Coordinates of C-alpha atoms and ligand atoms in Angstrom, one line a residue:
M13 CA 0.0 0.0 0.0
S14 CA 1.4 3.5 -0.9
Q15 CA 2.3 5.7 2.0
Q16 CA -0.1 8.4 3.2
L17 CA 0.6 12.0 4.2
S18 CA -1.8 14.5 5.5
F19 CA -1.2 18.2 5.2
Y20 CA -1.8 21.0 7.8
V21 CA -1.4 24.5 6.3
H22 CA -1.0 27.3 8.8
I23 CA -2.4 30.7 7.9
P24 CA -0.9 33.1 10.5
Y25 CA -3.2 36.1 10.1
C26 CA -6.2 37.4 12.1
A27 CA -8.1 40.7 11.8
K28 CA -7.9 41.1 15.6
R29 CA -6.4 39.0 18.3
C30 CA -8.9 37.4 20.7
G31 CA -7.9 38.0 24.3
Y32 CA -7.6 34.4 25.2
C33 CA -5.7 33.1 22.2
D34 CA -1.9 32.4 22.1
F35 CA -1.9 30.7 18.7
N36 CA 0.8 31.7 16.2
T37 CA -1.1 34.4 14.5
Y38 CA -0.5 38.1 13.7
T39 CA -2.7 41.1 12.8
P40 CA -1.7 43.1 9.8
G41 CA -0.9 46.0 12.3
E42 CA 1.5 43.7 14.2
L43 CA 3.2 42.9 10.9
K44 CA 3.3 46.6 10.0
S45 CA 1.4 46.1 6.9
G46 CA -2.3 46.9 6.2
D47 CA -2.2 45.0 2.9
L48 CA -3.2 41.5 3.7
D49 CA -3.6 40.6 0.0
A50 CA 0.0 41.4 -0.7
L51 CA 1.2 39.7 2.5
S52 CA -0.7 36.6 1.9
S53 CA 0.4 36.3 -1.7
S54 CA 4.1 36.1 -0.8
Y55 CA 3.4 33.9 2.2
I56 CA 1.5 31.4 -0.1
D57 CA 4.5 31.5 -2.5
S58 CA 6.6 30.2 0.4
T59 CA 4.1 27.5 1.4
I60 CA 4.1 26.2 -2.1
R61 CA 7.9 26.0 -2.1
E62 CA 7.6 24.0 1.2
I63 CA 5.2 21.6 -0.4
Q64 CA 7.8 21.0 -3.1
M65 CA 10.4 20.4 -0.4
A66 CA 8.0 17.9 1.3
S67 CA 7.7 15.9 -1.9
Q68 CA 11.5 15.6 -2.1
V69 CA 11.7 14.4 1.5
V70 CA 8.7 12.1 1.5
G71 CA 8.6 10.8 -2.1
P72 CA 5.4 9.6 -3.6
A73 CA 2.4 9.7 -1.1
V74 CA -1.3 9.7 -1.2
V75 CA -3.0 12.6 0.6
P76 CA -6.2 11.7 2.6
T77 CA -6.7 15.0 4.4
V78 CA -5.7 18.6 4.2
F79 CA -6.5 21.1 7.0
F80 CA -6.1 24.9 6.6
G81 CA -5.9 26.2 10.2
G82 CA -4.9 29.4 11.8
G83 CA -5.1 32.2 12.4
T84 CA -8.0 32.8 10.1
P85 CA -7.7 31.1 6.7
S86 CA -11.0 32.8 5.6
L87 CA -9.2 36.2 5.6
L88 CA -7.2 35.1 2.6
P89 CA -8.6 35.4 -1.0
A90 CA -9.9 31.9 -2.0
A91 CA -7.6 32.0 -5.0
Q92 CA -4.5 32.0 -2.7
L93 CA -5.8 28.9 -0.8
A94 CA -6.6 27.3 -4.2
R95 CA -2.9 27.7 -5.1
V96 CA -2.0 25.6 -2.1
I97 CA -4.5 22.9 -3.0
G98 CA -3.1 23.0 -6.6
A99 CA 0.5 22.5 -5.3
I100 CA -0.5 19.5 -3.2
R101 CA -2.3 18.1 -6.2
S102 CA 0.7 18.5 -8.5
N103 CA 3.3 17.1 -6.0
F104 CA 1.3 14.2 -4.5
T105 CA -1.6 12.0 -5.3
I106 CA -4.8 13.4 -3.7
E107 CA -7.0 10.5 -2.4
Q108 CA -10.4 10.1 -4.0
G109 CA -12.8 11.4 -1.4
V110 CA -10.1 13.6 0.2
E111 CA -11.2 15.7 3.2
I112 CA -10.1 19.3 2.9
T113 CA -11.1 21.5 5.9
L114 CA -11.0 25.2 6.2
E115 CA -11.2 27.0 9.6
V116 CA -13.2 30.2 9.2
N117 CA -14.4 33.0 11.4
P118 CA -18.2 33.7 11.1
D119 CA -17.6 37.3 10.1
S120 CA -15.0 36.7 7.5
V121 CA -16.8 34.4 5.1
S122 CA -18.9 35.4 2.1
R123 CA -20.9 33.3 -0.3
P124 CA -18.5 34.0 -3.2
F125 CA -15.5 32.9 -1.0
L126 CA -17.3 29.7 0.0
D127 CA -18.4 28.9 -3.6
E128 CA -14.9 29.5 -4.9
I129 CA -13.1 27.4 -2.2
K130 CA -15.7 24.6 -2.7
S131 CA -15.1 24.6 -6.4
V132 CA -11.4 23.9 -5.9
G133 CA -12.0 20.9 -3.7
A134 CA -12.6 22.1 -0.1
T135 CA -15.1 19.7 1.6
R136 CA -15.4 20.8 5.2
I137 CA -15.9 24.1 7.1
S138 CA -14.9 24.5 10.7
M139 CA -16.3 27.7 12.2
G140 CA -15.3 29.4 15.4
M141 CA -18.6 30.1 17.1
Q142 CA -17.5 29.9 20.7
S143 CA -20.8 31.2 22.3
A144 CA -24.2 32.4 21.3
V145 CA -24.2 35.1 24.1
G146 CA -23.1 38.6 23.1
S147 CA -21.6 39.4 26.6
V148 CA -19.5 36.2 26.5
L149 CA -18.2 36.9 23.0
K150 CA -17.3 40.4 24.2
T151 CA -15.3 39.0 27.2
L152 CA -13.5 36.7 24.8
G153 CA -12.7 39.6 22.4
R154 CA -14.5 38.0 19.5
T155 CA -15.5 40.3 16.6
H156 CA -18.7 38.5 15.4
H157 CA -22.3 38.8 16.5
P158 CA -24.1 35.6 17.7
E159 CA -26.4 35.6 14.6
S160 CA -23.6 35.7 12.1
V161 CA -22.8 32.1 12.9
G162 CA -26.3 30.9 11.7
Q163 CA -25.9 33.1 8.5
A164 CA -22.5 31.7 7.8
V165 CA -23.6 28.1 8.3
T166 CA -26.6 28.6 6.0
M167 CA -24.2 30.1 3.3
A168 CA -21.8 27.1 3.7
R169 CA -24.6 24.7 3.1
A170 CA -25.9 26.7 0.2
S171 CA -22.4 26.5 -1.3
G172 CA -22.7 22.7 -1.1
F173 CA -20.5 21.9 1.9
E174 CA -21.6 18.5 3.2
H175 CA -19.6 18.8 6.4
V176 CA -19.9 21.9 8.7
S177 CA -18.6 22.0 12.2
V178 CA -18.7 24.7 15.0
D179 CA -16.2 25.2 17.8
L180 CA -17.6 26.2 21.2
I181 CA -15.8 27.4 24.3
Y182 CA -17.1 26.9 27.8
G183 CA -16.1 28.3 31.2
S184 CA -15.5 31.9 30.1
P185 CA -15.5 34.5 33.0
G186 CA -19.1 35.5 33.7
E187 CA -20.6 32.8 31.6
T188 CA -23.6 31.3 33.5
M189 CA -25.1 27.9 33.1
E190 CA -28.0 29.5 31.3
D191 CA -25.6 31.2 28.9
W192 CA -24.0 27.9 28.1
Q193 CA -27.3 26.1 27.6
K194 CA -28.3 28.9 25.2
S195 CA -25.1 28.4 23.2
L196 CA -25.6 24.6 23.1
E197 CA -29.2 25.0 21.9
Y198 CA -28.2 27.6 19.3
A199 CA -25.4 25.3 18.0
L200 CA -27.9 22.4 17.9
S201 CA -30.4 24.5 15.9
L202 CA -27.8 24.8 13.1
D203 CA -27.5 22.5 10.0
I204 CA -24.1 21.1 11.1
D205 CA -22.7 17.6 11.5
H206 CA -19.8 18.2 14.0
I207 CA -19.2 20.1 17.2
S208 CA -16.0 20.7 19.2
A209 CA -16.4 22.0 22.7
Y210 CA -13.3 23.1 24.6
A211 CA -12.9 24.5 28.2
L212 CA -11.4 27.9 28.1
I213 CA -7.7 27.7 28.9
V214 CA -6.0 30.8 30.4
E215 CA -2.8 30.9 28.4
K216 CA 0.2 32.7 29.8
G217 CA 1.0 36.0 28.2
T218 CA -2.5 36.6 26.8
K219 CA -4.7 39.6 27.6
L220 CA -7.1 37.2 29.3
A221 CA -4.3 36.1 31.7
A222 CA -3.4 39.7 32.5
Q223 CA -7.1 40.5 33.2
V224 CA -7.4 37.4 35.5
N225 CA -4.2 38.3 37.3
R226 CA -5.3 41.8 37.9
G227 CA -8.6 40.5 39.3
E228 CA -10.7 42.2 36.5
L229 CA -12.0 38.8 35.4
T230 CA -12.7 35.7 37.5
M231 CA -12.5 32.2 36.1
P232 CA -15.4 30.0 37.1
P233 CA -14.8 27.1 39.5
D234 CA -13.7 23.7 38.0
D235 CA -16.9 22.0 39.1
Q236 CA -19.0 24.4 37.1
S237 CA -16.9 23.6 34.0
A238 CA -17.5 19.9 34.7
D239 CA -21.3 20.5 34.9
K240 CA -21.0 22.4 31.6
Y241 CA -19.2 19.4 29.9
L242 CA -21.9 17.1 31.2
L243 CA -24.7 19.3 30.0
A244 CA -23.1 19.5 26.5
D245 CA -22.6 15.8 26.3
E246 CA -26.2 15.1 27.4
L247 CA -27.7 17.6 24.8
F248 CA -25.4 16.5 22.0
E249 CA -26.1 12.8 22.4
A250 CA -29.8 13.5 22.6
A251 CA -29.6 15.4 19.3
G252 CA -27.7 12.5 17.6
F253 CA -24.2 13.8 18.0
S254 CA -22.0 11.0 19.5
W255 CA -18.7 11.7 21.2
Y256 CA -15.8 10.2 19.4
E257 CA -13.0 12.1 21.3
L258 CA -13.3 13.9 24.6
S259 CA -14.0 17.3 23.1
N260 CA -15.5 16.2 19.8
W261 CA -19.0 15.0 18.8
S262 CA -20.4 14.2 15.4
K263 CA -23.4 12.9 13.5
P264 CA -22.7 9.5 11.7
G265 CA -20.1 10.1 9.0
G266 CA -19.3 13.6 10.3
Q267 CA -16.0 12.8 12.2
C268 CA -13.0 14.9 11.3
R269 CA -10.7 12.5 9.5
H270 CA -7.8 14.9 9.7
N271 CA -7.9 14.9 13.5
I272 CA -8.3 11.2 13.6
A273 CA -5.1 10.9 11.5
Y274 CA -3.2 12.9 14.2
W275 CA -4.6 10.7 16.9
D276 CA -3.8 7.5 15.0
G277 CA -0.1 8.5 14.7
S278 CA -0.3 8.9 10.9
F279 CA 2.2 11.0 9.1
W280 CA 1.5 14.6 8.5
W281 CA 3.4 17.6 7.1
G282 CA 2.6 21.0 8.7
V283 CA 3.3 23.7 6.1
G284 CA 3.8 27.4 7.1
A285 CA 5.1 29.5 10.0
G286 CA 5.4 27.5 13.3
A287 CA 3.7 24.5 11.8
H288 CA 4.5 21.0 13.3
S289 CA 5.1 17.9 11.3
Y290 CA 5.5 14.2 12.0
F291 CA 7.1 11.7 9.7
K292 CA 8.6 8.3 10.4
G293 CA 9.4 8.8 14.1
K294 CA 10.7 12.4 13.7
R295 CA 8.7 15.4 14.9
W296 CA 9.7 18.9 13.9
W297 CA 8.4 22.4 13.9
N298 CA 9.0 25.4 11.7
V299 CA 10.3 28.8 12.7
K300 CA 7.4 30.8 14.2
H301 CA 7.4 34.2 12.6
P302 CA 6.1 34.4 9.1
G303 CA 8.9 36.8 8.2
S304 CA 11.7 34.4 9.3
Y305 CA 9.8 31.5 7.7
Q306 CA 9.6 33.2 4.3
E307 CA 13.3 34.3 4.6
R308 CA 14.4 30.7 5.2
I309 CA 12.3 29.5 2.2
S310 CA 13.6 32.2 -0.1
L311 CA 17.2 31.2 0.7
G312 CA 16.3 27.6 -0.3
Q313 CA 16.7 26.5 3.4
S314 CA 14.4 24.2 5.4
P315 CA 12.1 26.3 7.6
E316 CA 12.6 23.7 10.4
S317 CA 13.4 25.3 13.8
C318 CA 13.9 22.2 16.0
H319 CA 13.1 18.5 15.9
E320 CA 12.9 15.5 18.2
I321 CA 13.2 11.8 17.4
L322 CA 10.5 9.8 19.2
T323 CA 11.6 6.5 20.8
P324 CA 9.3 3.5 20.7
G325 CA 8.6 4.3 24.4
N326 CA 7.6 7.9 23.6
L327 CA 5.4 6.6 20.8
L328 CA 3.7 4.2 23.1
D329 CA 3.1 6.8 25.8
E330 CA 1.6 9.2 23.1
F331 CA -0.5 6.4 21.8
I332 CA -2.0 5.8 25.3
M333 CA -2.5 9.6 25.9
L334 CA -4.3 10.1 22.6
Q335 CA -6.2 6.8 22.5
M336 CA -7.6 7.3 26.0
R337 CA -9.4 10.4 24.8
R338 CA -11.2 8.4 22.1
R339 CA -14.4 6.4 22.2
E340 CA -12.6 3.3 21.0
G341 CA -10.2 3.4 24.0
I342 CA -7.3 1.0 24.3
M343 CA -7.1 -2.8 24.1
H344 CA -5.8 -4.3 27.4
S345 CA -3.1 -6.0 25.4
R346 CA -1.5 -2.6 24.7
L347 CA -1.0 -1.9 28.4
N348 CA 1.7 -3.4 30.8
S349 CA 0.7 -5.1 34.0
S350 CA 1.3 -2.1 36.2
Q351 CA -0.9 0.1 33.9
L352 CA -3.6 -2.6 33.8
S353 CA -3.7 -2.7 37.6
K354 CA -4.0 1.1 37.8
A355 CA -6.7 0.9 35.2
E356 CA -8.5 -1.7 37.3
D357 CA -8.5 0.8 40.3
F358 CA -10.2 3.4 38.0
L359 CA -12.8 0.7 36.9
C360 CA -13.6 -0.1 40.6
S361 CA -14.0 3.7 41.3
G362 CA -16.6 4.0 38.5
F363 CA -14.6 5.9 35.9
L364 CA -14.4 3.2 33.1
D365 CA -17.1 1.7 30.9
T366 CA -17.8 -1.8 32.4
A367 CA -19.1 -3.4 29.1
S368 CA -16.0 -2.3 27.2
W369 CA -13.8 -3.6 30.1
S370 CA -15.4 -7.1 29.6
D371 CA -14.5 -6.8 25.9
L372 CA -10.9 -6.2 27.1
R373 CA -10.9 -2.6 26.2
L374 CA -10.3 0.4 28.4
V375 CA -12.8 3.1 27.6
L376 CA -13.7 6.2 29.8
N377 CA -17.3 6.6 30.9
R378 CA -18.8 10.1 31.4
N379 CA -17.3 10.5 34.9
G380 CA -14.0 9.2 33.6
R381 CA -14.0 11.8 30.8
L382 CA -14.2 14.5 33.5
I383 CA -10.9 13.4 35.0
A384 CA -9.3 12.1 31.8
D385 CA -6.1 14.1 32.3
R386 CA -5.5 12.6 35.8
I387 CA -6.2 9.0 34.5
V388 CA -3.8 9.5 31.6
R389 CA -1.1 11.0 33.9
E390 CA -1.3 8.0 36.2
L391 CA -1.1 5.5 33.4
V392 CA 1.9 7.0 31.6
L393 CA 4.0 8.2 34.5
Ligands
SAM5 C1 -7.0 29.0 17.0 S1 -8.6 29.0 16.4 C2 -8.4 29.1 14.7 C3 -9.7 29.2 13.9 C4 -10.4 30.6 14.0 N1 -9.6 31.7 14.0 C5 -11.3 30.7 15.2 O1 -11.1 31.5 16.0 O2 -12.2 29.8 15.3 C6 -9.1 27.3 16.6 C7 -9.9 27.2 17.9 O3 -9.1 27.3 19.0 C8 -9.8 27.8 20.1 N2 -8.9 28.4 21.1 C9 -7.9 29.2 20.9 N3 -7.4 29.6 22.2 C10 -8.1 28.9 23.1 C11 -8.0 28.8 24.5 N4 -7.2 29.5 25.2 N5 -8.9 28.0 25.2 C12 -9.8 27.2 24.5 N6 -9.9 27.3 23.1 C13 -9.1 28.1 22.4 C14 -10.5 28.9 19.3 O4 -11.5 29.5 20.0 C15 -11.0 28.2 18.1 O5 -12.2 27.7 18.2
SF4_6 S1 -9.1 32.5 18.3 FE1 -9.0 32.4 16.1 S2 -9.6 34.6 15.5 FE2 -9.1 34.6 17.7 S3 -6.9 35.2 17.7 FE3 -7.0 33.0 17.8 S4 -6.8 32.3 15.7 FE4 -7.4 34.5 15.6

């Protein structure tokens, strides 16, 4: 069977930085250029050169998934993103039925953009909704209005996208249980087949972290976030969205194949500033700043900043960490005797699914999912 290689393409631009986000992204002002079209055109030239470099390193490969993430890919002209898809097509074999996802912000998509990106092969839209409550969006520093999510989802469907997902965030300062329920109900009223829901993380160095440190904003207690996770899971499952990873739910056939490739330990190449890659036991990441990234590429150099070689032990630990987050869980045979005995303690304490345990699989139940990080730590340390 020919080898497979997924692509992640990082688009490091946002119209405005959200207060909680520490992703590798820059506003045109931070890059001292108001002209995003010119910026993006030369950035995309560099990503295309990197795709050519990838084909020299990897050789022939079939591409099952491509994911444009950010930043805000929908800020770029669709024609620029189309050039990247074209470069992948001409350097590799695109699998029939390939999944090509685009992350978009609700207020930076238009019908012509969606039509154009669909016509060059995109198959899936992942939209940053976060909340349906105006005050929560304001605290997070989002630029869109709650109703723009519904309008953008309707446009994506009208453009012919079969797969549409929304991202939600719970546990924002000031978000009540009623606010969260409103966001869940709004998300479930949309014509979508996938939902991700993440607890808000206060990342060091962000505006949110400074506001929390100064006492201007207060993070909700952990048990409230647990209640919010449980409410989400209950409403999603009742609406036909099944969990397939701790923070991801989908209708049948709506799972994100690109994320599954990461979790399965498949090979992927991350193209662009700061992007991470994994190929044959080596993991590496590119220089972070788009300027340094483009400079390296223009000199014909690899944009790699650092790398690590993963030992079989590292790979097994990672497999356990990622697999524990998934509904399939882990076969007992993949665990050593000490891990199995720790797992048995969690079974007795009511954190594992008993039917799966009888089938020799370790699968978290709802309560277990709430303390997944602790269970994983105890198993791999
Ligand atoms: C980095 S964004 C890129 C896509 C797009 N710009 C957006 O905002 O949806 C991908 C997802 O990460 C989430 N995210 C970023 N920082 C986060 C944090 N500190 N805690 C939880 N989710 C976060 C965003 O809200 C978004 O849904
Ligand atoms: S959450 Fe999305 S829109 Fe906001 S700064 Fe991060 S990448 Fe940009």
